[in-house]
PDB file of C-alpha atoms in Angstrom:
ATOM      1  CA  MET A   1     -12.548  23.356 -48.496  1.00  0.00           C
ATOM      2  CA  SER A   2     -13.074  26.267 -46.152  1.00  0.00           C
ATOM      3  CA  GLY A   3     -10.259  27.775 -44.192  1.00  0.00           C
ATOM      4  CA  GLU A   4     -11.821  27.043 -40.810  1.00  0.00           C
ATOM      5  CA  ASN A   5      -9.857  25.162 -38.191  1.00  0.00           C
ATOM      6  CA  LYS A   6     -10.273  21.415 -38.098  1.00  0.00           C
ATOM      7  CA  ALA A   7     -10.020  19.259 -35.006  1.00  0.00           C
ATOM      8  CA  PRO A   8      -6.521  17.770 -34.804  1.00  0.00           C
ATOM      9  CA  VAL A   9      -5.984  14.204 -35.926  1.00  0.00           C
ATOM     10  CA  ASN A  10      -5.396  11.933 -32.949  1.00  0.00           C
ATOM     11  CA  ASN A  11      -1.815  10.948 -32.239  1.00  0.00           C
ATOM     12  CA  SER A  12      -1.977   7.238 -31.442  1.00  0.00           C
ATOM     13  CA  GLY A  13       1.752   6.872 -30.916  1.00  0.00           C
ATOM     14  CA  LEU A  14       1.925   4.403 -33.816  1.00  0.00           C
ATOM     15  CA  ASN A  15       4.567   5.088 -36.447  1.00  0.00           C
ATOM     16  CA  PRO A  16       3.276   4.399 -39.985  1.00  0.00           C
ATOM     17  CA  GLU A  17       6.833   3.597 -41.076  1.00  0.00           C
ATOM     18  CA  ASP A  18       6.814   0.559 -38.783  1.00  0.00           C
ATOM     19  CA  TYR A  19       4.061  -1.171 -40.740  1.00  0.00           C
ATOM     20  CA  LYS A  20       3.599  -2.768 -44.136  1.00  0.00           C
ATOM     21  CA  TYR A  21       0.084  -1.287 -44.251  1.00  0.00           C
ATOM     22  CA  TYR A  22      -1.277   1.657 -42.233  1.00  0.00           C
ATOM     23  CA  SER A  23      -4.789   3.090 -42.647  1.00  0.00           C
ATOM     24  CA  PRO A  24      -6.355   5.511 -40.117  1.00  0.00           C
ATOM     25  CA  ARG A  25     -10.126   6.096 -40.227  1.00  0.00           C
ATOM     26  CA  ASP A  26     -12.359   8.829 -38.817  1.00  0.00           C
ATOM     27  CA  VAL A  27     -15.537   6.802 -38.298  1.00  0.00           C
ATOM     28  CA  ASP A  28     -17.722   9.551 -36.798  1.00  0.00           C
ATOM     29  CA  ASN A  29     -16.424  12.402 -39.008  1.00  0.00           C
ATOM     30  CA  ASP A  30     -15.280  14.598 -36.111  1.00  0.00           C
ATOM     31  CA  GLY A  31     -11.845  15.182 -37.609  1.00  0.00           C
ATOM     32  CA  ARG A  32     -10.139  12.723 -35.289  1.00  0.00           C
ATOM     33  CA  ASP A  33      -8.952   9.232 -36.106  1.00  0.00           C
ATOM     34  CA  ASP A  34     -11.054   6.589 -34.359  1.00  0.00           C
ATOM     35  CA  VAL A  35      -9.680   3.389 -35.870  1.00  0.00           C
ATOM     36  CA  ILE A  36      -6.308   2.492 -37.350  1.00  0.00           C
ATOM     37  CA  ASP A  37      -5.936  -0.675 -39.427  1.00  0.00           C
ATOM     38  CA  VAL A  38      -2.380  -1.921 -39.797  1.00  0.00           C
ATOM     39  CA  GLN A  39      -0.423  -4.882 -41.038  1.00  0.00           C
ATOM     40  CA  THR A  40       2.886  -5.609 -39.371  1.00  0.00           C
ATOM     41  CA  ARG A  41       6.071  -6.417 -41.255  1.00  0.00           C
ATOM     42  CA  ASP A  42       5.526 -10.111 -40.517  1.00  0.00           C
ATOM     43  CA  GLY A  43       1.971 -10.028 -41.912  1.00  0.00           C
ATOM     44  CA  GLN A  44      -0.093  -9.770 -38.723  1.00  0.00           C
ATOM     45  CA  THR A  45      -3.315  -7.767 -39.105  1.00  0.00           C
ATOM     46  CA  GLN A  46      -4.292  -5.408 -36.268  1.00  0.00           C
ATOM     47  CA  THR A  47      -7.173  -2.986 -35.729  1.00  0.00           C
ATOM     48  CA  HIS A  48      -6.546  -0.281 -33.113  1.00  0.00           C
ATOM     49  CA  HIS A  49      -9.468   1.641 -31.571  1.00  0.00           C
ATOM     50  CA  LEU A  50      -8.708   5.127 -30.190  1.00  0.00           C
ATOM     51  CA  ASP A  51     -10.439   7.365 -27.661  1.00  0.00           C
ATOM     52  CA  ASP A  52     -10.895  11.136 -28.099  1.00  0.00           C
ATOM     53  CA  GLN A  53      -7.415  11.764 -26.688  1.00  0.00           C
ATOM     54  CA  GLY A  54      -5.790   9.453 -29.207  1.00  0.00           C
ATOM     55  CA  GLU A  55      -5.022   6.707 -26.700  1.00  0.00           C
ATOM     56  CA  ILE A  56      -5.384   3.136 -27.929  1.00  0.00           C
ATOM     57  CA  VAL A  57      -8.137   1.579 -25.801  1.00  0.00           C
ATOM     58  CA  LEU A  58      -8.659  -1.676 -27.702  1.00  0.00           C
ATOM     59  CA  THR A  59      -6.628  -3.666 -30.208  1.00  0.00           C
ATOM     60  CA  GLU A  60      -8.035  -6.545 -32.257  1.00  0.00           C
ATOM     61  CA  ILE A  61      -5.506  -8.943 -33.762  1.00  0.00           C
ATOM     62  CA  ASP A  62      -5.533 -11.676 -36.402  1.00  0.00           C
ATOM     63  CA  THR A  63      -2.569 -13.725 -35.209  1.00  0.00           C
ATOM     64  CA  ASP A  64      -2.725 -16.524 -37.788  1.00  0.00           C
ATOM     65  CA  GLY A  65      -3.666 -14.675 -40.970  1.00  0.00           C
ATOM     66  CA  ASP A  66      -7.057 -16.314 -41.516  1.00  0.00           C
ATOM     67  CA  GLY A  67      -8.933 -13.012 -41.600  1.00  0.00           C
ATOM     68  CA  ILE A  68     -10.530 -13.460 -38.161  1.00  0.00           C
ATOM     69  CA  LEU A  69      -9.600 -11.005 -35.404  1.00  0.00           C
ATOM     70  CA  GLU A  70      -9.551 -13.637 -32.663  1.00  0.00           C
ATOM     71  CA  THR A  71      -7.388 -11.791 -30.107  1.00  0.00           C
ATOM     72  CA  THR A  72      -8.164  -8.539 -28.303  1.00  0.00           C
ATOM     73  CA  VAL A  73      -5.958  -6.390 -26.086  1.00  0.00           C
ATOM     74  CA  LYS A  74      -7.551  -3.782 -23.828  1.00  0.00           C
ATOM     75  CA  ALA A  75      -6.039  -1.537 -21.174  1.00  0.00           C
ATOM     76  CA  LEU A  76      -7.573  -2.237 -17.764  1.00  0.00           C
ATOM     77  CA  ASP A  77      -5.568   0.482 -16.047  1.00  0.00           C
ATOM     78  CA  GLU A  78      -2.138   2.104 -16.287  1.00  0.00           C
ATOM     79  CA  LYS A  79      -0.398  -1.080 -15.135  1.00  0.00           C
ATOM     80  CA  THR A  80      -2.301  -3.919 -16.777  1.00  0.00           C
ATOM     81  CA  ASN A  81      -3.789  -5.054 -20.077  1.00  0.00           C
ATOM     82  CA  LEU A  82      -6.546  -7.582 -20.653  1.00  0.00           C
ATOM     83  CA  VAL A  83      -5.728 -10.055 -23.443  1.00  0.00           C
ATOM     84  CA  GLN A  84      -8.644 -12.213 -24.616  1.00  0.00           C
ATOM     85  CA  GLN A  85      -8.535 -14.939 -27.252  1.00  0.00           C
ATOM     86  CA  ASP A  86     -11.142 -16.934 -29.169  1.00  0.00           C
ATOM     87  CA  LYS A  87      -9.023 -20.008 -29.834  1.00  0.00           C
ATOM     88  CA  ASP A  88     -11.667 -22.127 -31.553  1.00  0.00           C
ATOM     89  CA  LYS A  89     -13.048 -19.229 -33.650  1.00  0.00           C
ATOM     90  CA  ASP A  90     -16.647 -19.752 -32.499  1.00  0.00           C
ATOM     91  CA  GLY A  91     -17.206 -16.087 -31.687  1.00  0.00           C
ATOM     92  CA  GLU A  92     -16.771 -16.488 -27.915  1.00  0.00           C
ATOM     93  CA  MET A  93     -13.612 -15.824 -25.949  1.00  0.00           C
ATOM     94  CA  ASP A  94     -11.953 -18.941 -24.513  1.00  0.00           C
ATOM     95  CA  THR A  95      -9.176 -17.364 -22.456  1.00  0.00           C
ATOM     96  CA  ALA A  96      -8.614 -14.041 -20.737  1.00  0.00           C
ATOM     97  CA  LYS A  97      -5.255 -12.917 -19.364  1.00  0.00           C
ATOM     98  CA  VAL A  98      -4.345  -9.948 -17.205  1.00  0.00           C
ATOM     99  CA  VAL A  99      -0.830  -8.916 -18.210  1.00  0.00           C
ATOM    100  CA  ASP A 100       1.528  -6.555 -16.405  1.00  0.00           C
ATOM    101  CA  THR A 101       2.394  -3.930 -19.033  1.00  0.00           C
ATOM    102  CA  LYS A 102       5.847  -3.274 -17.562  1.00  0.00           C
ATOM    103  CA  SER A 103       7.140  -6.811 -17.068  1.00  0.00           C
ATOM    104  CA  GLY A 104       4.938  -8.660 -19.549  1.00  0.00           C
ATOM    105  CA  ALA A 105       4.098 -11.202 -16.851  1.00  0.00           C
ATOM    106  CA  THR A 106       0.665 -12.850 -16.825  1.00  0.00           C
ATOM    107  CA  ILE A 107      -0.741 -12.232 -13.349  1.00  0.00           C
ATOM    108  CA  GLN A 108      -4.162 -13.791 -13.958  1.00  0.00           C
ATOM    109  CA  GLN A 109      -5.431 -16.258 -16.541  1.00  0.00           C
ATOM    110  CA  ASP A 110      -9.066 -17.280 -16.943  1.00  0.00           C
ATOM    111  CA  THR A 111     -10.498 -20.209 -18.880  1.00  0.00           C
ATOM    112  CA  LEU A 112     -14.011 -19.544 -20.199  1.00  0.00           C
ATOM    113  CA  GLU A 113     -16.771 -21.815 -21.468  1.00  0.00           C
ATOM    114  CA  ASN A 114     -19.913 -20.292 -22.957  1.00  0.00           C
ATOM    115  CA  GLY A 115     -18.886 -16.911 -21.601  1.00  0.00           C
ATOM    116  CA  LYS A 116     -18.444 -18.150 -18.018  1.00  0.00           C
ATOM    117  CA  VAL A 117     -15.156 -18.533 -16.169  1.00  0.00           C
ATOM    118  CA  THR A 118     -14.528 -22.163 -15.217  1.00  0.00           C
ATOM    119  CA  GLU A 119     -10.976 -21.670 -13.943  1.00  0.00           C
ATOM    120  CA  THR A 120      -8.843 -18.763 -12.793  1.00  0.00           C
ATOM    121  CA  ARG A 121      -5.102 -18.987 -12.182  1.00  0.00           C
ATOM    122  CA  ILE A 122      -3.401 -16.173 -10.301  1.00  0.00           C
ATOM    123  CA  ASP A 123       0.336 -15.473 -10.175  1.00  0.00           C
ATOM    124  CA  SER A 124       0.562 -12.812  -7.492  1.00  0.00           C
ATOM    125  CA  ASP A 125       4.342 -12.316  -7.693  1.00  0.00           C
ATOM    126  CA  GLY A 126       4.823 -12.571 -11.457  1.00  0.00           C
ATOM    127  CA  ASP A 127       7.303 -15.456 -11.293  1.00  0.00           C
ATOM    128  CA  GLY A 128       5.420 -17.524 -13.860  1.00  0.00           C
ATOM    129  CA  LYS A 129       4.080 -20.012 -11.291  1.00  0.00           C
ATOM    130  CA  THR A 130       0.422 -20.285 -10.273  1.00  0.00           C
ATOM    131  CA  ASP A 131      -0.053 -19.230  -6.654  1.00  0.00           C
ATOM    132  CA  THR A 132      -3.844 -19.622  -6.517  1.00  0.00           C
ATOM    133  CA  GLN A 133      -6.120 -21.699  -8.748  1.00  0.00           C
ATOM    134  CA  LEU A 134      -9.890 -21.237  -8.530  1.00  0.00           C
ATOM    135  CA  ILE A 135     -12.169 -23.826 -10.145  1.00  0.00           C
ATOM    136  CA  ASP A 136     -15.868 -23.952 -10.949  1.00  0.00           C
ATOM    137  CA  SER A 137     -16.090 -27.732 -11.213  1.00  0.00           C
ATOM    138  CA  ASP A 138     -19.855 -27.952 -11.775  1.00  0.00           C
ATOM    139  CA  HIS A 139     -20.006 -24.971 -14.182  1.00  0.00           C
ATOM    140  CA  ASP A 140     -22.758 -23.208 -12.242  1.00  0.00           C
ATOM    141  CA  GLY A 141     -21.043 -19.829 -12.449  1.00  0.00           C
ATOM    142  CA  ALA A 142     -19.517 -19.920  -8.954  1.00  0.00           C
ATOM    143  CA  PHE A 143     -16.094 -21.136  -7.866  1.00  0.00           C
ATOM    144  CA  ASP A 144     -16.188 -24.146  -5.544  1.00  0.00           C
ATOM    145  CA  THR A 145     -12.516 -25.096  -5.222  1.00  0.00           C
ATOM    146  CA  ALA A 146      -9.412 -23.086  -4.345  1.00  0.00           C
ATOM    147  CA  ILE A 147      -5.955 -24.643  -4.701  1.00  0.00           C
ATOM    148  CA  VAL A 148      -3.121 -22.722  -3.055  1.00  0.00           C
ATOM    149  CA  ASP A 149       0.657 -22.757  -3.405  1.00  0.00           C
ATOM    150  CA  SER A 150       1.375 -20.799  -0.228  1.00  0.00           C
ATOM    151  CA  ASP A 151       5.180 -21.052  -0.387  1.00  0.00           C
ATOM    152  CA  GLN A 152       5.265 -20.189  -4.108  1.00  0.00           C
ATOM    153  CA  ASP A 153       7.450 -23.109  -5.145  1.00  0.00           C
ATOM    154  CA  GLY A 154       5.170 -24.236  -7.960  1.00  0.00           C
ATOM    155  CA  VAL A 155       3.695 -27.130  -5.952  1.00  0.00           C
ATOM    156  CA  PRO A 156       0.230 -26.881  -4.310  1.00  0.00           C
ATOM    157  CA  ASN A 157       0.169 -26.998  -0.518  1.00  0.00           C
ATOM    158  CA  SER A 158      -3.561 -26.978   0.151  1.00  0.00           C
ATOM    159  CA  ALA A 159      -7.014 -27.120  -1.403  1.00  0.00           C
ATOM    160  CA  TYR A 160     -10.280 -25.722  -0.051  1.00  0.00           C
ATOM    161  CA  ILE A 161     -13.587 -27.116  -1.308  1.00  0.00           C
ATOM    162  CA  ASP A 162     -17.126 -25.766  -1.032  1.00  0.00           C
ATOM    163  CA  THR A 163     -19.292 -28.854  -1.501  1.00  0.00           C
ATOM    164  CA  ASP A 164     -22.737 -27.287  -1.055  1.00  0.00           C
ATOM    165  CA  GLY A 165     -22.332 -24.000  -2.922  1.00  0.00           C
ATOM    166  CA  ASP A 166     -22.931 -21.699   0.053  1.00  0.00           C
ATOM    167  CA  GLY A 167     -19.605 -19.898  -0.324  1.00  0.00           C
ATOM    168  CA  SER A 168     -18.016 -21.485   2.769  1.00  0.00           C
ATOM    169  CA  PHE A 169     -15.378 -24.189   2.587  1.00  0.00           C
ATOM    170  CA  ASP A 170     -16.521 -27.593   3.815  1.00  0.00           C
ATOM    171  CA  ILE A 171     -13.308 -29.530   3.217  1.00  0.00           C
ATOM    172  CA  ALA A 172      -9.639 -28.578   3.394  1.00  0.00           C
ATOM    173  CA  LYS A 173      -6.840 -30.797   2.111  1.00  0.00           C
ATOM    174  CA  THR A 174      -3.141 -30.240   2.704  1.00  0.00           C
ATOM    175  CA  ASP A 175       0.248 -31.698   1.924  1.00  0.00           C
ATOM    176  CA  ALA A 176       1.340 -31.833   5.541  1.00  0.00           C
ATOM    177  CA  ASP A 177       4.313 -34.165   5.320  1.00  0.00           C
ATOM    178  CA  ASN A 178       6.836 -33.799   2.514  1.00  0.00           C
ATOM    179  CA  GLY A 179       5.887 -31.068   0.038  1.00  0.00           C
ATOM    180  CA  ASP A 180       5.352 -33.474  -2.855  1.00  0.00           C
ATOM    181  CA  GLY A 181       2.091 -31.806  -3.870  1.00  0.00           C
ATOM    182  CA  ILE A 182      -0.058 -34.784  -2.853  1.00  0.00           C
ATOM    183  CA  LEU A 183      -2.777 -33.411  -0.585  1.00  0.00           C
ATOM    184  CA  GLU A 184      -3.131 -36.495   1.566  1.00  0.00           C
ATOM    185  CA  THR A 185      -4.372 -34.890   4.780  1.00  0.00           C
ATOM    186  CA  GLU A 186      -7.990 -33.809   5.086  1.00  0.00           C
ATOM    187  CA  VAL A 187     -10.176 -31.947   7.569  1.00  0.00           C
ATOM    188  CA  THR A 188     -13.851 -31.026   7.364  1.00  0.00           C
ATOM    189  CA  ALA A 189     -15.642 -28.013   8.780  1.00  0.00           C
ATOM    190  CA  GLY A 190     -17.653 -30.343  10.997  1.00  0.00           C
ATOM    191  CA  GLU A 191     -14.510 -31.798  12.527  1.00  0.00           C
ATOM    192  CA  VAL A 192     -13.079 -28.425  13.503  1.00  0.00           C
ATOM    193  CA  GLY A 193     -16.434 -27.120  14.680  1.00  0.00           C
ATOM    194  CA  GLY A 194     -15.962 -23.871  12.808  1.00  0.00           C
ATOM    195  CA  SER A 195     -15.206 -22.213   9.511  1.00  0.00           C
ATOM    196  CA  LEU A 196     -12.482 -23.324   7.130  1.00  0.00           C
ATOM    197  CA  GLY A 197     -12.717 -19.982   5.352  1.00  0.00           C
ATOM    198  CA  GLU A 198     -14.810 -18.373   2.636  1.00  0.00           C
ATOM    199  CA  MET A 199     -14.439 -18.443  -1.132  1.00  0.00           C
ATOM    200  CA  SER A 200     -14.772 -14.657  -1.000  1.00  0.00           C
ATOM    201  CA  ASN A 201     -11.307 -14.602   0.599  1.00  0.00           C
ATOM    202  CA  PHE A 202     -10.112 -15.326  -2.928  1.00  0.00           C
ATOM    203  CA  THR A 203     -12.770 -13.950  -5.264  1.00  0.00           C
ATOM    204  CA  ASP A 204     -12.814 -10.525  -3.598  1.00  0.00           C
ATOM    205  CA  HIS A 205      -9.166 -10.094  -4.522  1.00  0.00           C
ATOM    206  CA  ILE A 206      -8.961 -11.248  -8.126  1.00  0.00           C
ATOM    207  CA  HIS A 207      -7.815  -8.512 -10.481  1.00  0.00           C
ATOM    208  CA  TYR A 208     -10.401  -8.867 -13.227  1.00  0.00           C
ATOM    209  CA  ARG A 209     -13.824 -10.463 -13.497  1.00  0.00           C
ATOM    210  CA  ALA A 210     -15.045 -11.716 -16.869  1.00  0.00           C
ATOM    211  CA  GLY A 211     -17.662  -9.364 -18.268  1.00  0.00           C
ATOM    212  CA  ASP A 212     -16.200  -6.277 -16.606  1.00  0.00           C
ATOM    213  CA  THR A 213     -14.300  -4.523 -19.383  1.00  0.00           C
ATOM    214  CA  SER A 214     -14.663  -1.039 -17.960  1.00  0.00           C
ATOM    215  CA  GLY A 215     -11.037  -0.850 -16.940  1.00  0.00           C
ATOM    216  CA  ASP A 216     -12.171   1.184 -13.924  1.00  0.00           C
ATOM    217  CA  PRO A 217      -9.648   0.416 -11.172  1.00  0.00           C
ATOM    218  CA  SER A 218     -12.366   1.004  -8.575  1.00  0.00           C
ATOM    219  CA  THR A 219     -14.130  -2.137  -9.799  1.00  0.00           C
ATOM    220  CA  GLN A 220     -10.996  -4.251  -9.784  1.00  0.00           C
ATOM    221  CA  GLY A 221      -9.232  -5.946  -6.901  1.00  0.00           C
ATOM    222  CA  ASP A 222      -5.624  -6.790  -6.230  1.00  0.00           C
ATOM    223  CA  THR A 223      -4.304 -10.301  -6.544  1.00  0.00           C
ATOM    224  CA  PRO A 224      -4.646 -12.366  -3.365  1.00  0.00           C
ATOM    225  CA  GLN A 225      -2.075 -11.632  -0.724  1.00  0.00           C
ATOM    226  CA  GLU A 226      -1.011 -13.909   2.104  1.00  0.00           C
ATOM    227  CA  ASP A 227      -3.228 -12.206   4.692  1.00  0.00           C
ATOM    228  CA  ALA A 228      -6.289 -12.803   2.498  1.00  0.00           C
ATOM    229  CA  LEU A 229      -5.946 -16.582   2.585  1.00  0.00           C
ATOM    230  CA  PRO A 230      -7.910 -18.828   4.961  1.00  0.00           C
ATOM    231  CA  ASP A 231      -6.087 -20.127   8.013  1.00  0.00           C
ATOM    232  CA  ASP A 232      -4.092 -23.251   7.219  1.00  0.00           C
ATOM    233  CA  PRO A 233      -5.997 -26.204   8.710  1.00  0.00           C
ATOM    234  CA  ALA A 234      -2.708 -28.043   9.094  1.00  0.00           C
ATOM    235  CA  SER A 235      -1.905 -25.694  11.975  1.00  0.00           C
ATOM    236  CA  ASP A 236      -4.061 -27.950  14.184  1.00  0.00           C
ATOM    237  CA  PRO A 237      -2.791 -31.515  13.658  1.00  0.00           C
ATOM    238  CA  SER A 238      -5.461 -32.962  15.941  1.00  0.00           C
ATOM    239  CA  THR A 239      -8.130 -32.197  13.355  1.00  0.00           C
ATOM    240  CA  MET A 240      -6.374 -33.862  10.435  1.00  0.00           C
ATOM    241  CA  HIS A 241      -6.683 -37.350   8.962  1.00  0.00           C
ATOM    242  CA  ASP A 242      -5.333 -39.035   5.860  1.00  0.00           C
ATOM    243  CA  SER A 243      -7.257 -39.032   2.592  1.00  0.00           C
ATOM    244  CA  ASP A 244      -6.607 -40.311  -0.892  1.00  0.00           C
ATOM    245  CA  GLY A 245      -5.223 -36.961  -2.023  1.00  0.00           C
ATOM    246  CA  TYR A 246      -6.756 -34.366  -4.302  1.00  0.00           C
TER     247      TYR A 246
END
C-alpha cells in the first residue's frame, strides 16, 4: 500500500455494535462505503444504501426472514420517509406509505395494483384517521372518487364522484342529517347548474405520487387542507335529494 491519502469512509450513523452482523461495502472502489448489510439482534436483514456524504438514502428490509427484501424505506425530504412493501412477493410494490419521521405517523397510504395506485388515504393531521380517501374504481390510472371526513371524526361526511372521467365531479353525496356516515343525500352537477369541484382539488395536494422517488420537495405537494376542498353541496339544501347512500 502506498502512503497516499485515501478518501474517508462514509459515516452512516449506524453503530456496528448494535447489530448481530455488520458488513460495509465500497461498490465503486472510491474509498467510501456505498452499501451496508446488517442483521439486527432480532434477526431482521437490512441493506442500507449511502450517498457520497454518507447519508442513508434507501433501506431494503427482509421483515420475515425469507431472504426477500420486500420492504424499502427512502427519505422523501427532511420530514418524511417513503415506505413501500411487496406483500405478495411478486416483485411489485403493493403499498406505499408516507411517514412523518418525527412522529412516526402515516400521513398518506397508497394501495397499488400492477404499479398503479388504486386508492390513496390521507391523514392530514396525523391522528391516525383517514381525512381524505381517493379511489380509482375502474383502474384506468385516474382517481374518480373522493371521500372526505371534513370534521376529522373518523366518519365520512361527503363523497364526490367523477362519472365520465373528465376530472370534474358529476355527483356529490353527503351525510346531511345525523353524522352516521351514511351518505344519503345526493346532488348532481346538472341540478346545481355548475361545478361540484375538480378532482385536482385533491390530487394537486397529495404528498407523494407513485413513481416519483426523487424525494425532491419541489415535486411534492402538501396534504389537502380545508381550503383546498370543494364547496360542500349540502350548503344549498334546495339542490339535495335522498339517495340510497354510498
